[in-house]
mmCIF file of C-alpha atoms in Angstrom:
data_model
loop_
_atom_site.group_PDB
_atom_site.id
_atom_site.type_symbol
_atom_site.label_atom_id
_atom_site.label_comp_id
_atom_site.label_asym_id
_atom_site.label_seq_id
_atom_site.Cartn_x
_atom_site.Cartn_y
_atom_site.Cartn_z
ATOM 1 C CA MET A 1 55.755 120.308 120.585
ATOM 2 C CA THR A 2 56.242 121.863 116.926
ATOM 3 C CA VAL A 3 57.565 120.095 114.310
ATOM 4 C CA ILE A 4 59.462 120.968 111.186
ATOM 5 C CA GLN A 5 61.162 119.400 108.550
ATOM 6 C CA GLN A 6 63.478 121.732 106.598
ATOM 7 C CA VAL A 7 64.476 119.669 103.238
ATOM 8 C CA LEU A 8 66.945 121.445 101.561
ATOM 9 C CA LEU A 9 67.647 120.281 97.812
ATOM 10 C CA GLU A 10 69.656 120.183 94.905
ATOM 11 C CA LEU A 11 69.010 121.823 91.481
ATOM 12 C CA ASP A 12 69.464 119.549 89.001
ATOM 13 C CA GLU A 13 68.331 120.451 85.170
ATOM 14 C CA ASP A 14 67.315 124.641 84.194
ATOM 15 C CA TYR A 15 64.643 125.972 86.307
ATOM 16 C CA LEU A 16 61.743 127.982 83.969
ATOM 17 C CA GLY A 17 60.178 129.950 86.717
ATOM 18 C CA ARG A 18 60.887 133.285 88.716
ATOM 19 C CA PRO A 19 63.902 134.647 89.550
ATOM 20 C CA TYR A 20 62.584 134.662 92.990
ATOM 21 C CA TYR A 21 61.332 131.722 94.751
ATOM 22 C CA VAL A 22 59.389 128.615 94.302
ATOM 23 C CA SER A 23 56.134 129.237 95.287
ATOM 24 C CA GLY A 24 54.994 127.045 98.453
ATOM 25 C CA ASN A 25 52.027 126.198 96.254
ATOM 26 C CA ALA A 26 54.707 125.011 93.543
ATOM 27 C CA LEU A 27 56.229 122.764 95.897
ATOM 28 C CA TYR A 28 52.379 121.820 97.647
ATOM 29 C CA ARG A 29 51.713 119.727 94.273
ATOM 30 C CA ALA A 30 55.123 118.714 93.398
ATOM 31 C CA ILE A 31 55.002 117.243 97.305
ATOM 32 C CA ALA A 32 50.957 116.119 96.131
ATOM 33 C CA ARG A 33 50.886 113.806 93.910
ATOM 34 C CA ARG A 34 53.380 111.162 96.029
ATOM 35 C CA VAL A 35 50.969 111.128 98.676
ATOM 36 C CA ASP A 36 48.278 109.754 100.157
ATOM 37 C CA ALA A 37 44.791 112.370 100.927
ATOM 38 C CA SER A 38 45.588 112.263 104.351
ATOM 39 C CA THR A 39 48.582 113.942 103.830
ATOM 40 C CA ARG A 40 47.930 116.211 100.818
ATOM 41 C CA ARG A 41 45.095 117.689 103.619
ATOM 42 C CA SER A 42 47.399 118.387 106.230
ATOM 43 C CA VAL A 43 51.005 119.136 104.648
ATOM 44 C CA ALA A 44 51.706 123.226 104.698
ATOM 45 C CA VAL A 45 54.192 123.963 102.542
ATOM 46 C CA SER A 46 57.078 127.154 102.851
ATOM 47 C CA HIS A 47 58.557 129.669 99.742
ATOM 48 C CA GLY A 48 61.166 127.412 98.307
ATOM 49 C CA VAL A 49 65.084 129.991 99.136
ATOM 50 C CA PHE A 50 67.453 129.553 95.873
ATOM 51 C CA VAL A 51 70.193 129.169 97.784
ATOM 52 C CA PRO A 52 74.013 128.700 96.506
ATOM 53 C CA GLY A 53 76.066 126.093 96.972
ATOM 54 C CA GLU A 54 79.341 128.328 97.893
ATOM 55 C CA HIS A 55 82.479 129.126 100.541
ATOM 56 C CA GLY A 56 80.644 131.280 103.288
ATOM 57 C CA GLY A 57 80.101 131.587 107.226
ATOM 58 C CA TYR A 58 77.393 132.011 110.164
ATOM 59 C CA LEU A 59 75.982 135.390 111.031
ATOM 60 C CA ALA A 60 76.754 136.894 114.491
ATOM 61 C CA GLU A 61 73.065 136.490 115.541
ATOM 62 C CA HIS A 62 73.572 132.156 114.794
ATOM 63 C CA SER A 63 73.611 130.128 117.402
ATOM 64 C CA GLN A 64 77.083 128.708 115.471
ATOM 65 C CA SER A 65 80.512 130.587 114.586
ATOM 66 C CA GLY A 66 82.723 130.066 111.444
ATOM 67 C CA GLY A 67 82.706 128.864 107.578
ATOM 68 C CA ALA A 68 82.913 126.490 105.955
ATOM 69 C CA PRO A 69 83.750 125.045 101.787
ATOM 70 C CA TYR A 70 80.389 125.187 100.703
ATOM 71 C CA PHE A 71 78.708 126.599 102.939
ATOM 72 C CA GLY A 72 75.135 126.341 101.346
ATOM 73 C CA ALA A 73 75.328 122.924 100.131
ATOM 74 C CA GLY A 74 74.413 121.488 103.433
ATOM 75 C CA LEU A 75 71.339 122.320 106.335
ATOM 76 C CA ARG A 76 72.555 123.753 109.562
ATOM 77 C CA PRO A 77 72.964 123.301 113.129
ATOM 78 C CA VAL A 78 68.916 125.646 115.003
ATOM 79 C CA GLU A 79 69.180 125.915 117.574
ATOM 80 C CA SER A 80 67.949 129.082 118.543
ATOM 81 C CA TYR A 81 65.111 131.212 115.990
ATOM 82 C CA GLU A 82 67.412 133.704 114.788
ATOM 83 C CA ASP A 83 68.718 129.609 112.354
ATOM 84 C CA LEU A 84 65.688 129.663 111.586
ATOM 85 C CA PHE A 85 66.262 132.204 109.299
ATOM 86 C CA LEU A 86 70.486 131.149 107.699
ATOM 87 C CA PHE A 87 69.541 130.463 103.899
ATOM 88 C CA ARG A 88 65.792 132.188 104.039
ATOM 89 C CA GLY A 89 67.048 135.906 103.798
ATOM 90 C CA ALA A 90 67.059 136.407 98.751
ATOM 91 C CA ALA A 91 70.675 138.148 99.848
ATOM 92 C CA GLN A 92 72.509 135.635 101.548
ATOM 93 C CA ARG A 93 74.362 137.350 103.943
ATOM 94 C CA TRP A 94 76.458 134.518 104.974
ATOM 95 C CA LEU A 95 77.878 134.595 101.532
ATOM 96 C CA SER A 96 81.496 134.432 102.273
ATOM 97 C CA ALA A 97 83.058 138.597 101.465
ATOM 98 C CA SER A 98 86.280 137.275 99.918
ATOM 99 C CA ARG A 99 83.764 136.028 97.086
ATOM 100 C CA PRO A 100 82.158 137.514 94.722
ATOM 101 C CA ARG A 101 79.068 137.925 96.428
ATOM 102 C CA ASP A 102 77.014 139.766 93.720
ATOM 103 C CA ALA A 103 78.247 136.939 91.181
ATOM 104 C CA HIS A 104 77.654 134.132 93.842
ATOM 105 C CA ASN A 105 73.629 135.037 94.132
ATOM 106 C CA THR A 106 73.367 135.817 89.880
ATOM 107 C CA PHE A 107 71.712 132.658 88.418
ATOM 108 C CA ASP A 108 73.578 131.835 84.786
ATOM 109 C CA LEU A 109 71.009 131.978 82.638
ATOM 110 C CA HIS A 110 69.769 129.745 79.347
ATOM 111 C CA VAL A 111 67.330 130.444 76.363
ATOM 112 C CA HIS A 112 63.787 127.833 75.610
ATOM 113 C CA GLY A 113 62.326 128.265 73.057
ATOM 114 C CA GLY A 114 62.292 131.333 73.704
ATOM 115 C CA ARG A 115 61.377 131.640 76.998
ATOM 116 C CA VAL A 116 64.511 132.317 79.282
ATOM 117 C CA ALA A 117 65.332 129.341 83.024
ATOM 118 C CA PHE A 118 68.189 129.209 84.388
ATOM 119 C CA SER A 119 71.213 127.473 84.978
ATOM 120 C CA PRO A 120 71.465 125.245 88.006
ATOM 121 C CA THR A 121 74.885 125.851 87.918
ATOM 122 C CA VAL A 122 78.036 128.346 87.158
ATOM 123 C CA ARG A 123 80.994 128.349 85.749
ATOM 124 C CA PHE A 124 82.823 131.110 87.114
ATOM 125 C CA GLY A 125 85.896 131.837 84.948
ATOM 126 C CA LEU A 126 89.884 131.527 87.511
ATOM 127 C CA PRO A 127 92.846 133.983 87.150
ATOM 128 C CA ARG A 128 95.564 131.893 85.221
ATOM 129 C CA GLU A 129 97.890 131.991 88.087
ATOM 130 C CA SER A 130 94.607 129.654 90.348
ATOM 131 C CA ARG A 131 95.220 125.859 90.214
ATOM 132 C CA ASN A 132 92.157 124.990 87.873
ATOM 133 C CA SER A 133 91.415 127.877 85.641
ATOM 134 C CA LYS A 134 87.558 127.025 86.036
ATOM 135 C CA ARG A 135 84.925 126.408 88.962
ATOM 136 C CA THR A 136 82.008 125.350 89.524
ATOM 137 C CA MET A 137 78.567 126.522 91.250
ATOM 138 C CA THR A 138 75.601 124.534 92.136
ATOM 139 C CA TRP A 139 72.243 126.133 93.251
ATOM 140 C CA TYR A 140 70.013 124.444 95.570
ATOM 141 C CA VAL A 141 66.084 125.461 96.851
ATOM 142 C CA HIS A 142 65.791 125.546 101.198
ATOM 143 C CA PHE A 143 61.583 124.600 102.054
ATOM 144 C CA TYR A 144 60.501 123.950 104.773
ATOM 145 C CA VAL A 145 56.881 121.400 105.349
ATOM 146 C CA HIS A 146 54.949 121.145 108.826
ATOM 147 C CA ASP A 147 51.570 119.841 109.440
ATOM 148 C CA ASP A 148 48.809 122.091 109.500
ATOM 149 C CA THR A 149 46.767 120.946 111.801
ATOM 150 C CA GLY A 150 49.240 121.334 114.525
ATOM 151 C CA GLY A 151 49.071 117.418 114.252
ATOM 152 C CA SER A 152 52.673 115.838 114.027
ATOM 153 C CA ASP A 153 51.678 112.640 111.465
ATOM 154 C CA VAL A 154 52.289 114.352 108.457
ATOM 155 C CA VAL A 155 56.652 115.189 109.491
ATOM 156 C CA PRO A 156 58.819 114.401 108.784
ATOM 157 C CA LEU A 157 58.626 113.716 104.856
ATOM 158 C CA ASP A 158 59.614 110.874 103.285
ATOM 159 C CA GLU A 159 63.252 111.255 101.551
ATOM 160 C CA ASP A 160 61.594 108.933 98.627
ATOM 161 C CA VAL A 161 58.591 112.187 98.513
ATOM 162 C CA LEU A 162 61.159 114.134 98.741
ATOM 163 C CA ASP A 163 64.294 113.272 95.809
ATOM 164 C CA GLY A 164 63.254 113.748 92.190
ATOM 165 C CA LEU A 165 61.130 116.444 93.299
ATOM 166 C CA ARG A 166 59.804 118.581 89.515
ATOM 167 C CA LEU A 167 59.088 122.222 89.832
ATOM 168 C CA GLY A 168 59.052 125.066 87.612
ATOM 169 C CA GLY A 169 57.544 125.309 83.559
ATOM 170 C CA ALA A 170 58.068 122.493 81.095
ATOM 171 C CA ARG A 171 58.502 120.281 83.363
ATOM 172 C CA ASN A 172 57.361 117.685 80.984
ATOM 173 C CA TYR A 173 59.869 118.267 79.216
ATOM 174 C CA GLY A 174 62.595 117.399 81.784
ATOM 175 C CA LEU A 175 63.186 120.683 83.422
ATOM 176 C CA GLY A 176 63.140 121.383 86.809
ATOM 177 C CA GLU A 177 64.456 118.457 88.061
ATOM 178 C CA THR A 178 65.486 118.185 91.158
ATOM 179 C CA SER A 179 67.414 115.575 94.132
ATOM 180 C CA LEU A 180 66.900 115.817 97.715
ATOM 181 C CA LYS A 181 70.014 117.086 99.732
ATOM 182 C CA GLU A 182 69.577 117.209 103.323
ATOM 183 C CA THR A 183 66.408 117.121 105.968
ATOM 184 C CA GLN A 184 66.067 117.505 109.100
ATOM 185 C CA THR A 185 63.540 118.168 111.610
ATOM 186 C CA VAL A 186 63.618 121.444 114.337
ATOM 187 C CA ASP A 187 61.040 121.763 117.440
ATOM 188 C CA LEU A 188 60.254 125.197 117.406
ATOM 189 C CA ASP A 189 59.029 125.770 121.090
ATOM 190 C CA ALA A 190 63.032 123.793 121.757
ATOM 191 C CA LEU A 191 64.261 126.827 120.024
ATOM 192 C CA ASP A 192 66.300 129.678 122.180
ATOM 193 C CA TYR A 193 64.503 132.775 122.101
ATOM 194 C CA ALA A 194 66.063 134.318 124.316
ATOM 195 C CA THR A 195 66.729 137.252 122.204
ATOM 196 C CA LEU A 196 62.726 138.030 121.728
ATOM 197 C CA GLU A 197 61.497 137.375 125.254
ATOM 198 C CA ASP A 198 62.144 140.675 126.783
ATOM 199 C CA ALA A 199 57.867 141.353 126.578
ATOM 200 C CA ALA A 200 59.301 145.086 127.426
ATOM 201 C CA GLY A 201 62.096 145.956 124.935
ATOM 202 C CA SER A 202 60.515 147.557 120.906
ATOM 203 C CA PHE A 203 60.666 144.411 118.152
ATOM 204 C CA GLU A 204 60.302 144.518 113.708
ATOM 205 C CA LEU A 205 58.874 142.306 111.621
ATOM 206 C CA GLU A 206 60.066 142.063 108.278
ATOM 207 C CA LEU A 207 57.966 140.352 105.169
ATOM 208 C CA VAL A 208 60.351 137.274 104.160
ATOM 209 C CA SER A 209 57.094 135.396 102.240
ATOM 210 C CA PRO A 210 54.230 138.352 100.466
ATOM 211 C CA TYR A 211 51.006 138.894 102.616
ATOM 212 C CA VAL A 212 47.777 137.711 100.917
ATOM 213 C CA THR A 213 44.454 140.652 101.183
ATOM 214 C CA ALA A 214 42.715 139.014 98.805
ATOM 215 C CA SER A 215 42.734 136.378 96.275
ATOM 216 C CA GLU A 216 39.908 135.321 94.006
ATOM 217 C CA TYR A 217 40.579 131.494 94.703
ATOM 218 C CA PRO A 218 36.962 130.489 95.985
ATOM 219 C CA GLY A 219 36.222 130.816 99.625
ATOM 220 C CA ALA A 220 39.304 132.724 100.390
ATOM 221 C CA ASP A 221 38.996 135.760 102.707
ATOM 222 C CA ASP A 222 39.903 138.416 102.214
ATOM 223 C CA GLN A 223 43.570 140.235 104.610
ATOM 224 C CA SER A 224 43.433 143.595 106.714
ATOM 225 C CA VAL A 225 46.849 144.870 107.652
ATOM 226 C CA PRO A 226 47.337 142.781 110.894
ATOM 227 C CA TRP A 227 46.073 145.322 113.972
ATOM 228 C CA TRP A 228 50.139 145.011 115.015
ATOM 229 C CA TRP A 229 51.666 146.049 112.543
ATOM 230 C CA THR A 230 53.052 149.185 112.428
ATOM 231 C CA PRO A 231 53.623 150.408 109.180
ATOM 232 C CA ARG A 232 56.180 152.880 108.648
ATOM 233 C CA PRO A 233 56.021 156.615 106.564
ATOM 234 C CA GLY A 234 55.407 155.764 102.601
ATOM 235 C CA GLY A 235 52.937 153.269 103.328
ATOM 236 C CA LEU A 236 52.818 149.751 101.963
ATOM 237 C CA ARG A 237 54.903 147.933 98.702
ATOM 238 C CA ARG A 238 52.194 145.664 97.166
ATOM 239 C CA ARG A 239 52.509 142.864 94.188
ATOM 240 C CA GLU A 240 50.407 141.128 92.734
ATOM 241 C CA GLU A 241 50.662 137.022 92.865
ATOM 242 C CA ARG A 242 48.901 134.228 90.821
ATOM 243 C CA LEU A 243 48.028 130.577 92.235
ATOM 244 C CA VAL A 244 47.159 127.868 90.335
ATOM 245 C CA GLU A 245 45.452 124.988 90.284
ATOM 246 C CA ALA A 246 44.332 122.547 88.226
ATOM 247 C CA GLY A 247 44.966 124.405 85.113
ATOM 248 C CA ASP A 248 43.153 127.872 86.468
ATOM 249 C CA VAL A 249 44.891 130.387 87.648
ATOM 250 C CA TYR A 250 43.477 132.409 90.580
ATOM 251 C CA GLU A 251 45.049 136.197 91.058
ATOM 252 C CA LEU A 252 45.723 137.654 94.292
ATOM 253 C CA GLU A 253 46.531 140.720 95.716
ATOM 254 C CA THR A 254 49.058 140.920 98.153
ATOM 255 C CA ILE A 255 51.596 143.391 100.310
ATOM 256 C CA ASP A 256 55.132 142.282 98.931
ATOM 257 C CA HIS A 257 58.529 140.383 100.938
ATOM 258 C CA GLY A 258 61.032 141.675 102.180
ATOM 259 C CA GLN A 259 59.121 145.638 103.840
ATOM 260 C CA VAL A 260 60.037 145.858 106.903
ATOM 261 C CA VAL A 261 56.979 147.197 109.557
ATOM 262 C CA GLY A 262 56.835 147.907 113.158
ATOM 263 C CA TYR A 263 55.032 145.412 115.806
ATOM 264 C CA GLY A 264 52.629 146.581 118.976
ATOM 265 C CA GLY A 265 52.012 143.279 119.287
ATOM 266 C CA PRO A 266 52.463 142.075 123.720
ATOM 267 C CA SER A 267 53.538 138.673 123.043
ATOM 268 C CA PRO A 268 56.774 138.009 120.828
ATOM 269 C CA VAL A 269 57.968 134.981 120.584
ATOM 270 C CA GLU A 270 53.911 133.468 120.328
ATOM 271 C CA THR A 271 54.518 135.660 117.972
ATOM 272 C CA ALA A 272 57.254 134.656 115.954
ATOM 273 C CA LYS A 273 56.423 131.273 115.632
ATOM 274 C CA SER A 274 53.156 131.964 113.941
ATOM 275 C CA GLY A 275 55.105 133.718 111.478
ATOM 276 C CA VAL A 276 57.454 130.742 111.550
ATOM 277 C CA LEU A 277 54.209 128.825 110.841
ATOM 278 C CA ARG A 278 53.072 131.731 108.906
ATOM 279 C CA VAL A 279 49.134 133.738 108.732
ATOM 280 C CA GLY A 280 46.702 134.559 106.498
ATOM 281 C CA THR A 281 44.818 133.653 103.781
ATOM 282 C CA HIS A 282 47.301 130.938 101.429
ATOM 283 C CA ALA A 283 49.829 130.402 104.691
ATOM 284 C CA ARG A 284 50.129 126.461 103.775
ATOM 285 C CA TYR A 285 50.861 127.067 100.831
ATOM 286 C CA GLY A 286 53.907 129.611 101.730
ATOM 287 C CA PHE A 287 52.074 132.807 101.741
ATOM 288 C CA GLY A 288 52.738 135.295 105.172
ATOM 289 C CA GLU A 289 55.643 134.131 106.341
ATOM 290 C CA PHE A 290 58.204 136.049 108.346
ATOM 291 C CA ARG A 291 60.400 137.147 111.255
ATOM 292 C CA LEU A 292 61.138 138.868 114.634
ATOM 293 C CA ARG A 293 63.545 141.227 115.336
ATOM 294 C CA PRO A 294 64.836 143.297 118.253
ATOM 295 C CA VAL A 295 64.256 147.598 116.804
ATOM 296 C CA ASN A 296 68.866 147.936 117.881
ATOM 297 C CA GLU A 297 69.172 145.269 115.634
ATOM 298 C CA ASP A 298 70.950 146.322 112.129
ATOM 299 C CA ARG A 299 69.146 143.378 109.813
ATOM 300 C CA VAL A 300 73.000 144.595 107.261
ATOM 301 C CA PRO A 301 75.804 144.105 108.544
ATOM 302 C CA GLU A 302 77.860 145.553 106.148
ATOM 303 C CA ARG A 303 75.130 148.410 107.358
ATOM 304 C CA ALA A 304 76.404 148.343 110.459
ATOM 305 C CA ALA A 305 80.513 148.559 110.073
ATOM 306 C CA VAL A 306 79.950 151.727 108.039
ATOM 307 C CA LYS A 307 78.605 153.912 110.771
ATOM 308 C CA SER A 308 81.544 152.395 112.818
ATOM 309 C CA GLY A 309 83.578 153.375 110.816
ATOM 310 C CA GLY A 310 85.002 149.425 109.723
ATOM 311 C CA GLU A 311 84.910 148.816 106.684
ATOM 312 C CA ALA A 312 82.369 147.233 104.295
#
């Protein structure tokens, strides 16, 4: 049994940090202050993805169907491998197409001492004929934890550990405070992997978080591109990241998240599970998460609709 614990935090105060994601390292450090030494040595934390608390619905690939008001304000059932990534995509394609999706996936900005922070809520004005002239949307952070030693004693973490975490910069001044919205455990071995069980099929791999190739952190090994990746023409997009620990800053060289490469390995289901638990250097801090999908599955439904002559 391989168990992960999904966590949804509600952002209560302005967040001073990057808009792409909350790093797994930041989440790990916040959790580590609240647990014992044994748990600190064992727990592994994914990157946190920002989720708008808006109306939406399940994607066609999901095991469930339909939609709900404030869809992003709660965790959803996980019965298949695809369900794991409902809120993990930066584009948040589950957002309702009947509303301004681009606006719902954009932060409102506040300035603190010349530094830009992201507001936990966004207020939208509505037409005068609407019942209410304004409405408010709240932001959430989705991440998950697991036991990096392969045991099952660490997860689930207690709700008291997860409630009230502070993330990002200026935490001593009250910024980055969150509250626990919801949590649930998922057994990876019990999920449905039907779309990946045809070993003769062709698959592609999408990086959900950056993959580290080199790190200044003491004892971290350099990593080459995995042999089971088949990069596409033009090469791989790379970016520099940083890992901060006890005031020390370590530079990382990474392959940027959001890229898609071919998969040339023999065991797609086992590879898919490894992608959830992450691979490579600093995997316990959120780096190296990826998703596997059949090549014939278009990851942008709107694009598929345009190709078929429908409306996007």
